[in-house]
Coordinates of C-alpha atoms in Angstrom, one line a residue:
Chain A
X28 CA 12.1 5.3 24.2
X29 CA 9.8 4.1 21.4
X30 CA 7.3 1.4 22.1
X31 CA 5.1 0.1 19.2
X32 CA 2.3 -2.4 19.6
X33 CA 0.3 -4.1 16.8
X34 CA 0.6 -1.2 14.4
X35 CA -1.5 -1.5 11.3
X36 CA -2.1 1.1 8.5
X37 CA -4.3 0.8 5.5
X38 CA -4.3 3.1 2.4
X39 CA -7.7 2.3 1.1
X40 CA -7.8 -1.5 0.9
X41 CA -4.0 -1.8 0.7
X42 CA -2.4 -2.8 4.0
X43 CA 0.9 -0.8 4.2
X44 CA 1.9 -2.2 7.6
X45 CA 0.6 -5.2 9.3
X46 CA 0.5 -5.5 13.1
X47 CA 4.1 -4.6 13.7
X48 CA 5.5 -4.4 17.2
X49 CA 9.0 -3.3 18.4
X50 CA 10.8 -1.1 20.8
X51 CA 13.8 1.2 20.8
X52 CA 15.4 1.8 24.2
X53 CA 17.2 4.9 25.6
X54 CA 20.9 4.8 24.6
X55 CA 20.2 2.7 21.6
X56 CA 20.6 3.3 17.9
X57 CA 18.0 1.2 16.0
X58 CA 18.3 0.8 12.3
X59 CA 15.2 0.3 10.2
X60 CA 15.7 -1.4 6.8
X61 CA 13.4 -2.4 4.0
X62 CA 12.8 -1.9 0.3
X63 CA 10.8 0.9 -1.2
X64 CA 7.2 0.3 -0.4
X65 CA 8.0 -2.1 2.5
X66 CA 6.4 0.2 5.0
X67 CA 9.3 2.2 6.3
X68 CA 8.1 5.7 5.7
X69 CA 4.6 4.8 6.8
X70 CA 5.9 3.5 10.1
X71 CA 8.1 6.6 10.6
X72 CA 5.2 8.9 9.8
X73 CA 3.1 7.2 12.5
X74 CA 6.0 7.3 15.0
X75 CA 6.4 11.0 14.4
X76 CA 2.7 11.8 14.8
X77 CA 2.4 12.9 11.1
X78 CA -0.4 10.4 10.5
X79 CA -2.5 8.2 12.7
X80 CA -2.5 4.4 12.5
X81 CA -5.7 2.3 11.8
X82 CA -4.8 0.0 14.7
X83 CA -2.2 -0.3 17.4
X84 CA -0.5 2.0 19.8
X85 CA 2.7 4.0 19.8
X86 CA 4.5 5.5 22.7
X87 CA 7.4 7.9 22.2
X88 CA 9.3 9.3 25.1
X89 CA 6.6 8.1 27.4
X90 CA 3.8 9.9 25.6
X91 CA 1.0 8.3 23.5
X92 CA 1.3 9.6 20.0
X93 CA -2.5 9.8 19.5
X94 CA -3.5 10.9 23.1
X95 CA -0.7 13.3 23.9
X96 CA 0.6 14.4 20.5
X97 CA 1.9 17.9 21.5
X98 CA 3.8 16.6 24.5
X99 CA 5.2 13.7 22.4
X100 CA 6.3 16.0 19.6
X101 CA 8.0 18.3 22.1
X102 CA 10.4 15.4 22.9
X103 CA 10.9 14.4 19.3
X104 CA 13.4 15.4 16.7
X105 CA 12.7 14.4 13.1
X106 CA 14.6 14.5 9.8
X107 CA 12.4 13.5 6.9
X108 CA 13.9 11.7 3.9
X109 CA 13.7 14.8 1.7
X110 CA 14.7 17.7 3.9
X111 CA 11.9 20.2 3.6
X112 CA 13.4 23.7 3.6
X113 CA 12.1 27.3 3.4
X114 CA 14.1 28.6 0.5
X115 CA 13.7 32.3 1.6
X116 CA 15.5 31.7 4.9
X117 CA 19.1 31.7 5.9
X118 CA 20.5 28.6 7.7
X119 CA 20.3 30.4 11.1
X120 CA 16.7 31.6 10.5
X121 CA 15.6 28.1 9.6
X122 CA 17.0 26.4 12.6
X123 CA 15.8 29.3 14.9
X124 CA 12.3 29.0 13.5
X125 CA 11.9 25.4 14.5
X126 CA 13.6 26.1 17.8
X127 CA 10.9 28.7 18.5
X128 CA 8.1 26.3 17.5
X129 CA 9.5 23.9 20.0
X130 CA 9.2 26.4 22.8
X131 CA 12.8 27.8 23.0
X132 CA 13.1 31.5 23.4
X133 CA 15.6 34.3 24.2
X134 CA 19.2 33.6 24.9
X135 CA 18.6 29.9 25.5
X136 CA 17.2 29.6 21.9
X137 CA 20.2 31.4 20.5
X138 CA 22.6 29.2 22.4
X139 CA 20.8 26.0 21.3
X140 CA 20.8 27.1 17.6
X141 CA 24.5 27.8 17.9
X142 CA 25.2 24.4 19.5
X143 CA 23.1 22.5 16.9
X144 CA 24.8 24.3 13.9
X145 CA 28.2 23.7 15.5
X146 CA 27.5 20.0 15.9
X147 CA 26.6 19.6 12.2
X148 CA 29.6 21.9 11.1
X149 CA 27.3 24.5 9.7
X150 CA 28.0 27.4 12.0
X151 CA 30.3 29.1 9.6
X152 CA 27.5 29.1 7.0
X153 CA 24.9 30.4 9.4
X154 CA 24.1 33.5 7.2
X155 CA 24.0 31.6 3.9
X156 CA 20.7 31.4 2.1
X157 CA 19.4 27.8 2.1
X158 CA 19.2 28.0 -1.7
X159 CA 22.9 28.6 -2.0
X160 CA 24.2 25.6 0.0
X161 CA 24.9 22.1 -1.3
X162 CA 22.6 19.0 -0.9
X163 CA 24.9 17.6 1.8
X164 CA 24.8 20.9 3.7
X165 CA 21.0 21.0 3.5
X166 CA 20.9 17.5 5.0
X167 CA 23.1 18.8 7.8
X168 CA 20.8 21.8 8.3
X169 CA 17.9 19.5 8.4
X170 CA 19.6 17.5 11.1
X171 CA 20.4 20.7 13.1
X172 CA 16.6 21.5 13.2
X173 CA 16.0 18.0 14.4
X174 CA 18.4 18.2 17.3
X175 CA 18.1 21.9 18.2
X176 CA 15.8 21.3 21.2
X177 CA 17.9 18.4 22.5
X178 CA 15.1 15.8 21.9
X179 CA 14.8 12.5 23.8
X180 CA 14.0 10.7 20.6
X181 CA 15.6 11.3 17.3
X182 CA 14.0 9.8 14.1
X183 CA 16.0 10.0 10.9
X184 CA 14.6 8.9 7.5
X185 CA 17.4 8.0 5.2
X186 CA 19.9 10.5 6.8
X187 CA 22.9 9.4 4.6
X188 CA 21.3 10.1 1.3
X189 CA 23.2 12.7 -0.7
X190 CA 26.2 12.8 1.6
X191 CA 29.8 12.2 0.5
X192 CA 32.0 9.7 2.4
X193 CA 33.4 12.4 4.7
X194 CA 29.9 13.8 5.5
X195 CA 28.7 10.2 6.1
X196 CA 31.4 9.7 8.7
X197 CA 30.4 13.0 10.3
X198 CA 26.8 12.0 10.4
X199 CA 27.7 8.6 11.9
X200 CA 29.7 10.4 14.6
X201 CA 26.8 12.7 15.4
X202 CA 24.4 9.7 15.6
X203 CA 26.8 7.8 17.8
X204 CA 27.1 10.8 20.1
X205 CA 23.3 11.4 20.4
X206 CA 22.7 7.7 20.7
X207 CA 24.8 7.4 23.8
X208 CA 22.0 8.7 26.1
X209 CA 19.0 9.2 23.7
X210 CA 16.9 7.0 21.5
X211 CA 17.8 7.1 17.8
X212 CA 15.7 5.4 15.2
X213 CA 16.9 5.6 11.6
X214 CA 15.9 4.1 8.3
X215 CA 18.3 3.4 5.5
X216 CA 18.6 1.5 2.2
X217 CA 22.3 1.4 2.8
X218 CA 22.8 -1.8 4.8
X219 CA 26.6 -1.3 5.0
X220 CA 26.0 2.1 6.7
X221 CA 23.5 0.6 9.1
X222 CA 25.9 -2.1 10.1
X223 CA 28.4 0.7 11.1
X224 CA 26.0 2.8 13.1
X225 CA 23.1 0.7 14.5
X226 CA 23.1 -1.2 17.7
X227 CA 20.1 -3.2 16.5
X228 CA 18.4 -3.6 13.2
X229 CA 14.7 -4.1 12.3
X230 CA 14.0 -5.5 8.9
X231 CA 10.6 -4.8 7.4
X232 CA 9.3 -6.6 4.4
X233 CA 5.8 -6.2 2.9
X234 CA 4.6 -4.4 6.0
X235 CA 5.9 -7.0 8.5
X236 CA 9.0 -7.1 10.7
X237 CA 10.9 -10.2 9.4
X238 CA 13.9 -9.9 11.7
X239 CA 15.1 -7.9 14.7
X240 CA 18.5 -8.2 16.3
X241 CA 22.0 -6.8 16.4
X242 CA 23.8 -6.9 13.0
X243 CA 26.3 -9.5 14.3
X244 CA 23.6 -11.7 15.8
X245 CA 21.5 -11.6 12.6
X246 CA 24.5 -12.6 10.5
X247 CA 25.5 -15.4 12.9
X248 CA 22.0 -16.7 13.1
X249 CA 21.8 -17.1 9.3
X250 CA 25.3 -18.4 8.7
X251 CA 25.0 -21.9 7.5
X252 CA 28.2 -21.6 5.6
X253 CA 31.4 -19.7 5.6
X254 CA 33.2 -18.1 2.8
X255 CA 36.7 -16.9 2.0
X256 CA 38.3 -15.0 -0.9
X257 CA 41.3 -16.4 -2.7
X258 CA 43.6 -14.3 -4.8
X259 CA 46.0 -16.2 -7.0
X260 CA 48.9 -15.4 -9.2
X261 CA 50.2 -17.3 -12.2
X262 CA 46.9 -19.1 -12.6
X263 CA 43.9 -19.2 -14.9
X264 CA 41.1 -18.3 -12.5
X265 CA 38.3 -20.3 -14.1
X266 CA 40.5 -23.4 -14.3
X267 CA 41.5 -22.9 -10.7
X268 CA 37.9 -22.4 -9.6
X269 CA 36.8 -25.6 -11.4
X270 CA 39.5 -27.6 -9.7
X271 CA 38.7 -26.1 -6.2
X272 CA 35.0 -26.9 -6.7
X273 CA 36.0 -30.6 -6.9
X274 CA 37.6 -30.6 -3.4
X275 CA 35.5 -32.4 -0.9
X276 CA 33.7 -30.0 1.3
X277 CA 33.8 -27.0 -1.1
X278 CA 30.2 -25.9 -1.8
X279 CA 31.0 -23.4 -4.5
X280 CA 34.0 -21.7 -6.0
X281 CA 33.2 -18.7 -8.1
X282 CA 35.4 -16.3 -9.9
X283 CA 34.7 -12.8 -8.6
X284 CA 36.6 -9.6 -9.3
X285 CA 40.3 -10.6 -9.4
X286 CA 40.0 -13.8 -7.4
X287 CA 37.8 -16.7 -6.4
X288 CA 35.1 -16.7 -3.7
X289 CA 34.9 -20.1 -2.0
X290 CA 32.0 -21.3 0.2
X291 CA 32.2 -24.3 2.6
X292 CA 30.1 -25.7 5.5
X293 CA 30.5 -23.9 8.8
X294 CA 31.8 -27.1 10.5
X295 CA 34.3 -28.1 7.8
X296 CA 37.3 -25.8 7.2
X297 CA 38.6 -26.5 3.7
X298 CA 41.2 -23.8 3.7
X299 CA 44.2 -26.2 4.4
X300 CA 43.2 -28.5 1.5
X301 CA 42.6 -25.5 -0.9
X302 CA 46.1 -24.1 0.1
X303 CA 47.7 -27.5 -0.6
X304 CA 45.9 -27.7 -4.0
X305 CA 47.2 -24.2 -4.9
X306 CA 50.7 -25.1 -4.0
X307 CA 50.4 -28.5 -5.8
X308 CA 49.4 -26.7 -9.0
X309 CA 52.3 -24.2 -8.7
X310 CA 50.0 -21.2 -8.5
X311 CA 51.0 -18.2 -6.3
X312 CA 48.9 -17.8 -3.2
X313 CA 48.6 -14.0 -3.0
X314 CA 45.7 -13.7 -0.5
X315 CA 43.3 -15.9 1.5
X316 CA 40.8 -13.7 3.3
X317 CA 37.7 -14.9 5.3
X318 CA 34.5 -13.2 4.3
X319 CA 31.7 -12.4 6.8
X320 CA 28.0 -12.6 6.2
X321 CA 26.9 -9.0 5.5
X322 CA 23.6 -7.5 6.6
X323 CA 22.7 -7.4 2.9
X324 CA 23.1 -11.1 2.6
X325 CA 20.9 -11.6 5.6
X326 CA 18.3 -9.2 4.3
X327 CA 18.2 -10.8 0.9
X328 CA 17.8 -14.3 2.4
X329 CA 15.1 -13.2 4.8
X330 CA 13.1 -11.5 2.1
X331 CA 13.6 -14.5 -0.2
X332 CA 15.1 -12.6 -3.1
X333 CA 18.6 -12.2 -4.4
X334 CA 20.2 -9.2 -5.8
X335 CA 19.3 -10.0 -9.4
X336 CA 15.6 -10.2 -8.8
X337 CA 15.5 -6.8 -7.0
Chain B
X18 CA -4.5 28.6 30.8
X19 CA -1.0 27.5 30.1
X20 CA -2.2 25.8 27.0
X21 CA -3.8 29.0 25.7
X22 CA -0.6 30.9 26.4
X23 CA 1.4 28.3 24.5
X24 CA -1.1 28.5 21.6
X25 CA -1.0 32.3 21.4
X26 CA 2.8 32.1 21.4
X27 CA 2.9 29.5 18.6
X28 CA 0.4 31.6 16.5
X29 CA 2.6 34.7 17.1
X30 CA 5.8 32.8 16.0
X31 CA 4.1 31.6 12.8
X32 CA 2.5 35.0 12.1
X33 CA 5.9 36.7 12.4
X34 CA 7.5 34.1 10.2
X35 CA 4.8 34.5 7.5
X36 CA 5.0 38.3 7.7
X37 CA 8.7 38.3 7.1
X38 CA 8.5 35.6 4.4
X39 CA 5.9 37.7 2.5
X40 CA 8.1 40.8 2.7
X41 CA 11.1 38.7 1.7
X42 CA 9.5 37.9 -1.7
X43 CA 8.9 40.4 -4.5
X44 CA 5.3 39.3 -5.0
X45 CA 3.8 41.3 -2.2
X46 CA 5.6 44.5 -3.3
X47 CA 4.3 43.9 -6.8
X48 CA 0.7 43.3 -5.7
X49 CA 0.8 46.1 -3.1
X50 CA 2.2 48.5 -5.7
X51 CA -0.6 47.8 -8.2
X52 CA -3.2 48.1 -5.5
X53 CA -1.8 51.4 -4.3
X54 CA -1.4 52.7 -7.8
X55 CA -5.0 52.0 -8.8
X56 CA -6.2 53.6 -5.5
X57 CA -3.9 56.5 -6.0
X58 CA -5.2 57.1 -9.5
X59 CA -8.8 56.9 -8.3
X60 CA -8.0 59.3 -5.5
X61 CA -6.4 61.8 -7.8
X62 CA -9.1 61.5 -10.5
X63 CA -12.2 61.4 -8.2
X64 CA -11.1 64.0 -5.6
X65 CA -9.1 66.0 -8.1
X66 CA -12.3 66.7 -10.1
X67 CA -14.1 67.9 -7.0
X68 CA -11.2 70.1 -6.0
X69 CA -11.0 71.6 -9.5
X70 CA -14.7 72.5 -9.2
X71 CA -13.9 74.3 -5.9
X72 CA -15.6 71.6 -3.7
X73 CA -13.8 70.2 -0.7
X74 CA -14.5 66.4 -0.9
X75 CA -15.4 64.9 2.4
X76 CA -16.8 61.4 1.6
X77 CA -14.2 58.7 1.3
X78 CA -16.7 55.9 0.8
X79 CA -16.3 55.6 -3.0
X80 CA -12.5 55.3 -2.6
X81 CA -12.7 52.7 0.3
X82 CA -15.3 50.8 -1.7
X83 CA -12.8 50.6 -4.6
X84 CA -10.1 49.4 -2.2
X85 CA -12.4 46.6 -0.9
X86 CA -13.4 45.5 -4.4
X87 CA -9.8 45.3 -5.5
X88 CA -9.1 43.1 -2.5
X89 CA -11.4 40.5 -4.2
X90 CA -8.5 39.9 -6.5
X91 CA -5.5 40.9 -4.4
X92 CA -6.3 39.2 -1.1
X93 CA -6.3 35.7 -2.7
X94 CA -3.2 36.6 -4.7
X95 CA -1.4 37.2 -1.4
X96 CA -2.8 34.2 0.5
X97 CA -2.5 31.7 -2.4
X98 CA 0.9 30.5 -1.3
X99 CA 0.3 30.3 2.4
X100 CA -0.6 26.6 2.6
X101 CA -0.1 25.5 -1.0
X102 CA 3.6 26.3 -0.8
X103 CA 4.1 24.3 2.4
X104 CA 2.4 21.3 0.7
X105 CA 4.4 21.7 -2.5
X106 CA 7.8 22.0 -0.7
X107 CA 6.9 19.4 1.9
X108 CA 7.6 21.7 4.8
X109 CA 4.2 20.9 6.2
X110 CA 5.8 17.5 7.2
X111 CA 8.0 19.3 9.7
X112 CA 5.1 21.5 11.0
X113 CA 2.9 18.4 11.4
X114 CA 5.6 16.8 13.5
X115 CA 6.3 19.9 15.6
X116 CA 4.5 20.5 18.9
X117 CA 1.8 22.7 17.2
X118 CA -1.8 22.2 16.3
X119 CA -3.2 22.4 12.7
X120 CA -5.4 25.4 13.8
X121 CA -2.4 27.3 15.1
X122 CA -0.7 26.9 11.7
X123 CA -3.7 28.3 9.9
X124 CA -4.4 31.2 12.3
X125 CA -0.8 32.1 12.4
X126 CA -0.5 32.2 8.7
X127 CA -3.7 34.2 8.3
X128 CA -2.6 36.7 10.9
X129 CA 0.9 37.1 9.4
X130 CA -0.6 37.7 5.9
X131 CA -3.3 40.0 7.2
X132 CA -0.6 42.0 9.0
X133 CA 1.3 42.3 5.7
X134 CA -1.8 43.6 3.9
X135 CA -2.6 45.9 6.8
X136 CA 0.8 47.6 6.1
X137 CA -0.4 48.6 2.6
X138 CA -3.8 49.7 4.0
X139 CA -2.0 51.8 6.6
X140 CA -0.2 53.6 3.7
X141 CA -3.6 54.7 2.4
X142 CA -4.3 56.6 5.6
X143 CA -2.4 59.3 3.8
X144 CA -5.6 60.0 1.8
X145 CA -7.8 61.1 4.8
X146 CA -4.9 63.1 6.1
X147 CA -4.8 65.0 2.7
X148 CA -8.6 65.4 2.9
X149 CA -8.3 66.7 6.5
X150 CA -5.7 69.3 5.4
X151 CA -8.1 70.7 2.7
X152 CA -11.4 70.3 4.5
X153 CA -13.3 68.8 7.4
X154 CA -14.1 65.2 6.6
X155 CA -16.2 63.1 8.9
X156 CA -13.5 61.2 10.8
X157 CA -16.0 58.9 12.4
X158 CA -17.3 57.9 8.9
X159 CA -13.8 57.4 7.7
X160 CA -13.0 55.2 10.7
X161 CA -16.1 53.1 10.1
X162 CA -15.1 52.8 6.5
X163 CA -11.6 51.6 7.4
X164 CA -13.1 49.2 9.9
X165 CA -15.2 47.8 7.0
X166 CA -12.1 47.7 4.8
X167 CA -10.1 45.8 7.4
X168 CA -12.9 43.3 8.2
X169 CA -13.7 42.7 4.5
X170 CA -9.9 42.2 3.8
X171 CA -9.6 39.8 6.7
X172 CA -12.6 37.8 5.4
X173 CA -11.1 37.6 1.9
X174 CA -7.7 36.6 3.3
X175 CA -9.4 33.8 5.3
X176 CA -11.2 32.6 2.1
X177 CA -7.9 32.8 0.3
X178 CA -6.1 30.6 2.9
X179 CA -9.0 28.2 2.7
X180 CA -8.5 28.0 -1.1
X181 CA -4.7 27.6 -0.5
X182 CA -5.3 24.6 1.8
X183 CA -7.1 22.7 -0.9
X184 CA -4.2 22.4 -3.3
X185 CA -0.4 22.5 -3.7
X186 CA -0.8 24.6 -6.8
X187 CA -0.7 28.4 -6.2
X188 CA -2.6 29.2 -9.4
X189 CA -5.4 26.9 -8.6
X190 CA -5.6 28.5 -5.1
X191 CA -5.6 31.9 -6.7
X192 CA -8.5 31.1 -9.0
X193 CA -10.5 29.3 -6.4
X194 CA -9.9 32.2 -4.0
X195 CA -10.9 34.9 -6.4
X196 CA -14.0 32.9 -7.6
X197 CA -15.1 32.3 -4.0
X198 CA -14.7 36.0 -3.1
X199 CA -16.5 37.1 -6.2
X200 CA -19.4 34.8 -5.5
X201 CA -19.6 36.1 -1.9
X202 CA -19.4 39.7 -3.3
X203 CA -22.4 39.3 -5.6
X204 CA -24.4 36.6 -3.9
X205 CA -27.3 38.9 -3.1
X206 CA -28.0 39.1 -6.8
X207 CA -29.0 35.5 -6.7
X208 CA -31.4 36.0 -3.8
X209 CA -34.1 37.3 -6.1
X210 CA -34.0 34.1 -8.1
X211 CA -35.2 32.1 -5.2
X212 CA -38.9 31.9 -4.5
X213 CA -38.8 31.0 -0.9
X214 CA -38.5 34.3 1.0
X215 CA -36.6 32.8 4.0
X216 CA -34.0 31.2 1.7
X217 CA -33.8 34.4 -0.4
X218 CA -33.2 36.5 2.7
X219 CA -30.6 34.0 3.9
X220 CA -28.7 34.2 0.6
X221 CA -28.9 38.0 0.6
X222 CA -27.5 38.1 4.1
X223 CA -24.4 36.4 3.0
X224 CA -23.4 39.3 0.8
X225 CA -19.9 40.5 1.6
X226 CA -20.6 43.8 -0.2
X227 CA -23.8 44.5 1.7
X228 CA -22.2 44.1 5.1
X229 CA -19.2 46.1 4.0
X230 CA -21.5 48.9 2.7
X231 CA -23.2 49.2 6.0
X232 CA -19.9 50.2 7.5
X233 CA -18.3 52.0 4.5
X234 CA -21.2 53.8 2.9
X235 CA -23.7 54.1 5.8
X236 CA -21.1 54.5 8.5
X237 CA -23.2 52.3 10.8
X238 CA -21.3 50.0 13.1
X239 CA -23.9 47.3 13.6
X240 CA -23.0 44.2 15.7
X241 CA -24.7 42.1 13.1
X242 CA -22.2 43.2 10.4
X243 CA -19.3 42.8 12.8
X244 CA -20.5 39.3 13.7
X245 CA -20.9 38.4 10.0
X246 CA -17.3 39.2 9.2
X247 CA -15.9 37.6 12.4
X248 CA -18.1 34.6 11.7
X249 CA -17.0 34.2 8.1
X250 CA -13.3 34.5 9.2
X251 CA -13.8 31.8 11.9
X252 CA -15.6 29.5 9.5
X253 CA -13.1 29.8 6.7
X254 CA -10.1 29.3 9.1
X255 CA -11.8 26.3 10.8
X256 CA -12.5 24.7 7.4
X257 CA -8.9 25.4 6.3
X258 CA -7.6 23.8 9.5
X259 CA -9.8 20.7 9.0
X260 CA -8.7 20.4 5.4
X261 CA -5.0 20.7 6.4
X262 CA -5.5 18.2 9.2
X263 CA -7.2 15.7 6.8
X264 CA -3.9 15.5 4.9
X265 CA -2.6 13.5 7.8
X266 CA -4.9 10.7 6.7
X267 CA -3.7 10.4 3.1
X268 CA 0.1 10.4 3.8

C-alpha cells in the first residue's frame, strides 16, 4: 500500500509538487498521468526514497519513507523511466546483483532470478551481455530486477516506452498479474495504455492532483455530450457535415478521417434524425459508431488545454 | 548486531561486484601493466647494478617508495570511474532505491577497487622472493614496507573515490584525484612557509610521504602513522558518502 499526505517538494524557489495526497491499495494498479514537468518523476522519486520531500509524509508497504528507508526499500520494486544498466554485465548477473542487494542469497536467489527472467521472457537470453540486447529487452530486464525479490509495492516510471505492441501486451499482462495481490503504481504519457491497465488514475498538473478516479468514472463524470462517428458512401462529406450541423440538437458535425464526427447533448439522441437525413439525401450509410470519452479527452479538459496547444 | 551483519554483507556484495567489474574492463590491465612494467624496470636496473658489482641488495625501500609514488597517479586512475560512472549511467538511482545505505555503497566500492589493486601489489612479492633467493634481506623491514605501500595505496584510493563522487566525468575525477594525492604527497614542503609553528607542524603532519617513509624507509610501525592512514581513509570515505547522499537533494 502507498499512502501519501500533503507532499510538497521545492527545487530552489520552484514548487515542483504542491501538497499532494493520495493512496494506492493492495491489489490495485494505479496510473499516474501528467505532462512533462507536471511533477510525476519528482513524486515517484520521493515514493521510492530516492529523494526526500520538503513537507508531507509517505508510507510505502507500512513503512515511513523517511524514518524507515531500508525496511521500506526492501518491500519496493522500482523501474525508472530510463532503465539504468551495467553494460559490463550479462542479463543474469544484472538481475542477480540486485537480488543480492535485496537480501536474497544461495539457491533461493538463483530460483528468484530464474522466475523473474522467465516472467519477462528473458530467460533464454540470460547469458547475453546487456549491451547486445534491444531496447525493449532492456526494459524487460529492468522489470526483472524490479520484481526479483517479489516486492509488495511495484513502482514503474513510463514502463511502456520503447516497447513494440507485442511487448506492451506482455508488459500489461505482467502488471495485471502482479497487481492482483500487490500494489502497482505506474506513470505514463500514454493515456490509451493507462486506460487498459489501470484500475484507477491520478492526474497531476502543475504539481497538483487534478483528478483521481477509475478511467470510466472520470470519463462519465465529464461527459456533457455524446459523440458518434458516421461513415457515408456516395456523399460529399463536407456538404453532408454542413447539412447535419443544421439538424436540431446537433452540437457539431466535423469531417474527420473518412467520415463525420457528430456531437450531441447527452439527453438528446439525434441518431434517428441523422439517419433519416442520410437516407433522404440518398447517401449510403456505411457505419454509425458511438464514440466514448477517452482518458485523453478528460485529461485535456481538466488541464484546460487542447491538443493543439500542447 | 543484525544491522551490522546486514551492512557487512551489503559491503561485501558491492565490493565483489566492483572487483569483477574492474577485471572485466581493459583499463585495470592497462594501468596495472604499466605500473608493473615501471617497477620491473626499476627492479632490474637498481638491483641489477648492485648484483653486477657483486653486492647482494637487501634494502627494498627505494623500490617500494617508487611503487607508492606511482600510485599517486595510478590509484586515482583506477578509482575515477567508481562513482562517476554510476552518476553518468544513472545506475545510482537503483542503488539509492535499494535497501542499502550511501556509506555501504562507498565502502563497498573502495574495498572492491582496493582488492583489485592489491592483486597487482601481490604480484610484486616476486621481488622479495628473488632477493631472498640471492641474499638475506630483512623480512621484517620488507613487511613494514609493504604495510606502508598498502596503507598509502588505500588512502589514495579513498581520495580517488572522493574525487569520483564529485562529478560524473571520469577525467575530471582523475585530475582532481591526482591533484589531491600530489598535494598530500608534498604538503610538508609548504609547512616551512607558515610562520606559526603549531600550524606549520600540523601541515607537516599531513604529509602522506612522511608517514609512508616511517614504515617503508625507517621500518618503524608507529601507531601514529597507522592512525594517520586509517584516519585519512575514514575521512575521505565519509566525505564521499556525504557527497553521494547530497545528490538525493538535487534530484
